[in-house]
Amino acid sequence: MKEFEYKIKDAVGLHARPAGLLVQKAKNYKSTVTIFANGKQCEATRLMALMAMCIKCGTVVKVTVDGEDEQTCIEEMKTFFIENL
Amino acid sequence: MICLQGKVICGGTAFGTAYISDRKTQGENKTELQDKATELKKLDIAISSVKQELTNSIKSAENAAEKDIFEVHRMMLEDEDFSDFLHAAVNNDGLSAQTAIKNAEQYFSQMFKDTKDDYMIARIDDIRDVCARLTAFLNGEKTSLNQKGPAVLVSEELLPSDLINFGTKNIIGIVISSGAVYSHVSILIRELGIPAVICEDISDIKSGTEILVNGDNGTVILEPDNKTLCEFKHIKSTHTESKVPNFNKLPCTVYVNIGDIKEISDELFNRCDGIGLFRTEYLYVGKSTLPSEEEQFSIYKELLIKANGKNVTVRTFDIGSDKSCEALPLKKEENPALGIRGLRVYSLYPEVFKIQIKALLRAAVYGNLSIMYPMVTSLEEIEEIHSIISDVAEELKSKGVPYKMPIKGAMIETPAAALLSDEIAKAVDFLSLGTNDLTQYTLALDREYGDLEKFSDKNFKAVISLIKIATENAHKNGIKIGICGELASNAEFSDTWIKLGIDYLSVLPSVL
């Protein structure tokens, strides 16, 4: 299992569109991607649950990746967060 | 004949039959509960059909905002939790497909409500939208007005996506019972130029009721008698006869606001005195590459040739805040409306600004061109821009490229610019009031949030005070001043502008 932390910079936070993009991205991997924030956790493939976590600008999220393609997955996830959030 | 009095969202008049869009009855189960397997099958067919409907809507979306809304809706529909909930409700609890959808709507709405976060709470409307589509499909109802022909849309409330779903071409008028005059959907209605009124009590209106919507005085007349109809037809015909109704009678110049060269036609130029605001953002937003000098030159040239000597005011690009451009990356900001936007972007990307100026100076040869800069807050900013423009002119001159210096103006859309308009007026040839931003910055009200409406000033007292200062300063320095914001299109204020001595109004083409 691999993990990284990221502080959200997008002004609106993890709102509907980037959450949707994250879900699409996370579905591309065999690994399970999990997001931890505000004392809650949620698989990155679940849109509504992700949105309900209410991740705002400035929130520090922990992203864990677990599975056979975790090396590629974590690299690409990092890039995704930097580019979109 | 019943006459209702309401608040105006958008001017103009319309007569037609009412089409009631009632969300309350949409959730009702209109079919008998069948066996589990049948209900499950119905549910799956509804989900895949609505998915297809949304995919079609995404493809035919006319702008990025529309597209975004439907993409989010499709993603919600594809969400595993959502679909698991629906299936479990039918499979485990033995509910009908319709009831399952109703329960899912309640469950996920509550989940968003529990976040106590304004943004997430606003997303409840999206869940309701998706569920309404599913229910409508199962009940065999059409969410689109297409088959019914033009009608007056009557609804308790309206969401921006409703307008798009119903097919805006089929809506000739709108009556809603709750909503805010400055909400997103109201702004969209005005963009589309659909006569619309907010009436608190719409219980007398039934589907098929003949209805007359008068957006000029805020009245809604049900089953109008012959006399009223004749008067209406008379107004309508005099409207079409005079080329510029209402605005044409004003003792000031009337220009139009344009956001894309495709919106322009010879017929439009016949109805106005020129273009008071040509937004150039469409050349940048949503594009992966920046517009080249040649591309811009040919657009501005075409615009000036079409104008045939009439004034064309081009606003240099206003990127930032809510308008982002992939090719001009800006840092994510906590408060983009107060961040790097408008002319502030030019100092980050001086070369990009120079390319636009070069194209404008070259095109200016073909007509009567004015240019203006967005988000001015000080004289120094204008001096900096003017020195760039002089450099560009020098360069063109040394290369022997034909060019002409356009008329130069400053946008007054910050309180700072209005307060300093005396010194700013000395540096430019005209001033243009951008009232949308001026209002937002003066009242410290984010115009995107309807909740703030109770804090807004319906009479625009503070904004008008600033406009007065700017108008006096413009005239003291012998230059012209106009309004290009949304307030210019609001006929209620026309008298105010004339009294203040505003020289021109630049309005939405739909109000002409």
Coordinates of C-alpha atoms in Angstrom, one line a residue, chain A:
Chain A
M1 CA 0.0 0.0 0.0
K2 CA 1.2 3.5 -0.8
E3 CA 0.0 6.9 0.3
F4 CA 0.4 10.6 0.0
E5 CA -1.0 13.7 1.5
Y6 CA -2.3 16.7 -0.4
K7 CA -3.6 20.1 0.7
I8 CA -6.6 21.2 -1.5
K9 CA -6.0 24.4 -3.4
D10 CA -9.1 24.7 -5.5
A11 CA -11.3 27.5 -4.2
V12 CA -14.5 25.5 -4.1
G13 CA -12.8 22.3 -2.9
L14 CA -13.7 18.9 -4.1
H15 CA -16.9 20.0 -5.9
A16 CA -19.0 18.0 -8.3
R17 CA -16.9 18.2 -11.4
P18 CA -13.5 17.4 -10.1
A19 CA -15.1 14.7 -7.9
G20 CA -16.6 13.2 -11.0
L21 CA -13.2 13.4 -12.8
L22 CA -11.6 11.7 -9.8
V23 CA -14.1 8.9 -9.9
Q24 CA -13.5 8.3 -13.6
K25 CA -9.7 8.4 -13.0
A26 CA -9.9 6.0 -10.0
K27 CA -11.9 3.5 -12.0
N28 CA -9.0 3.1 -14.4
Y29 CA -6.9 1.1 -11.9
K30 CA -7.0 -2.3 -10.4
S31 CA -5.9 -0.8 -7.1
T32 CA -8.3 0.5 -4.6
V33 CA -8.0 4.3 -4.1
T34 CA -9.2 5.6 -0.7
I35 CA -9.6 9.2 0.4
F36 CA -9.3 10.2 4.0
A37 CA -10.4 13.6 5.2
N38 CA -12.2 15.3 8.1
G39 CA -12.1 12.1 10.1
K40 CA -13.9 10.2 7.4
Q41 CA -12.9 7.9 4.6
C42 CA -14.3 6.9 1.3
E43 CA -13.4 5.0 -1.8
A44 CA -12.5 7.3 -4.7
T45 CA -15.0 5.6 -7.0
R46 CA -18.0 6.8 -5.1
L47 CA -19.1 10.2 -6.3
M48 CA -21.9 11.2 -4.0
A49 CA -20.1 9.9 -0.9
L50 CA -17.0 11.8 -2.0
M51 CA -19.0 15.0 -2.4
A52 CA -20.6 14.5 1.0
M53 CA -17.2 14.4 2.7
C54 CA -17.2 18.2 2.1
I55 CA -13.6 18.5 1.2
K56 CA -12.9 22.3 1.1
C57 CA -10.0 24.5 0.0
G58 CA -7.2 24.1 2.6
T59 CA -8.4 20.6 3.7
V60 CA -5.5 18.1 3.9
V61 CA -6.5 14.8 2.4
K62 CA -4.7 11.5 2.6
V63 CA -4.8 9.3 -0.4
T64 CA -4.0 5.6 -0.1
V65 CA -3.6 3.2 -3.0
D66 CA -3.6 -0.5 -2.6
G67 CA -3.4 -3.1 -5.3
E68 CA -1.2 -4.6 -8.0
D69 CA -0.8 -1.4 -10.1
E70 CA -0.3 0.9 -7.1
Q71 CA 3.0 2.3 -8.3
T72 CA 1.6 3.7 -11.5
C73 CA -1.6 4.6 -9.8
I74 CA -0.1 6.7 -7.0
E75 CA 2.1 8.6 -9.4
E76 CA -0.8 9.4 -11.7
M77 CA -3.1 10.2 -8.7
K78 CA -0.5 12.8 -7.4
T79 CA -0.5 14.5 -10.8
F80 CA -4.2 14.4 -10.9
F81 CA -4.5 16.2 -7.6
I82 CA -1.9 18.8 -8.5
E83 CA -3.6 19.5 -11.8
N84 CA -7.2 19.5 -10.7
L85 CA -7.4 20.3 -7.1

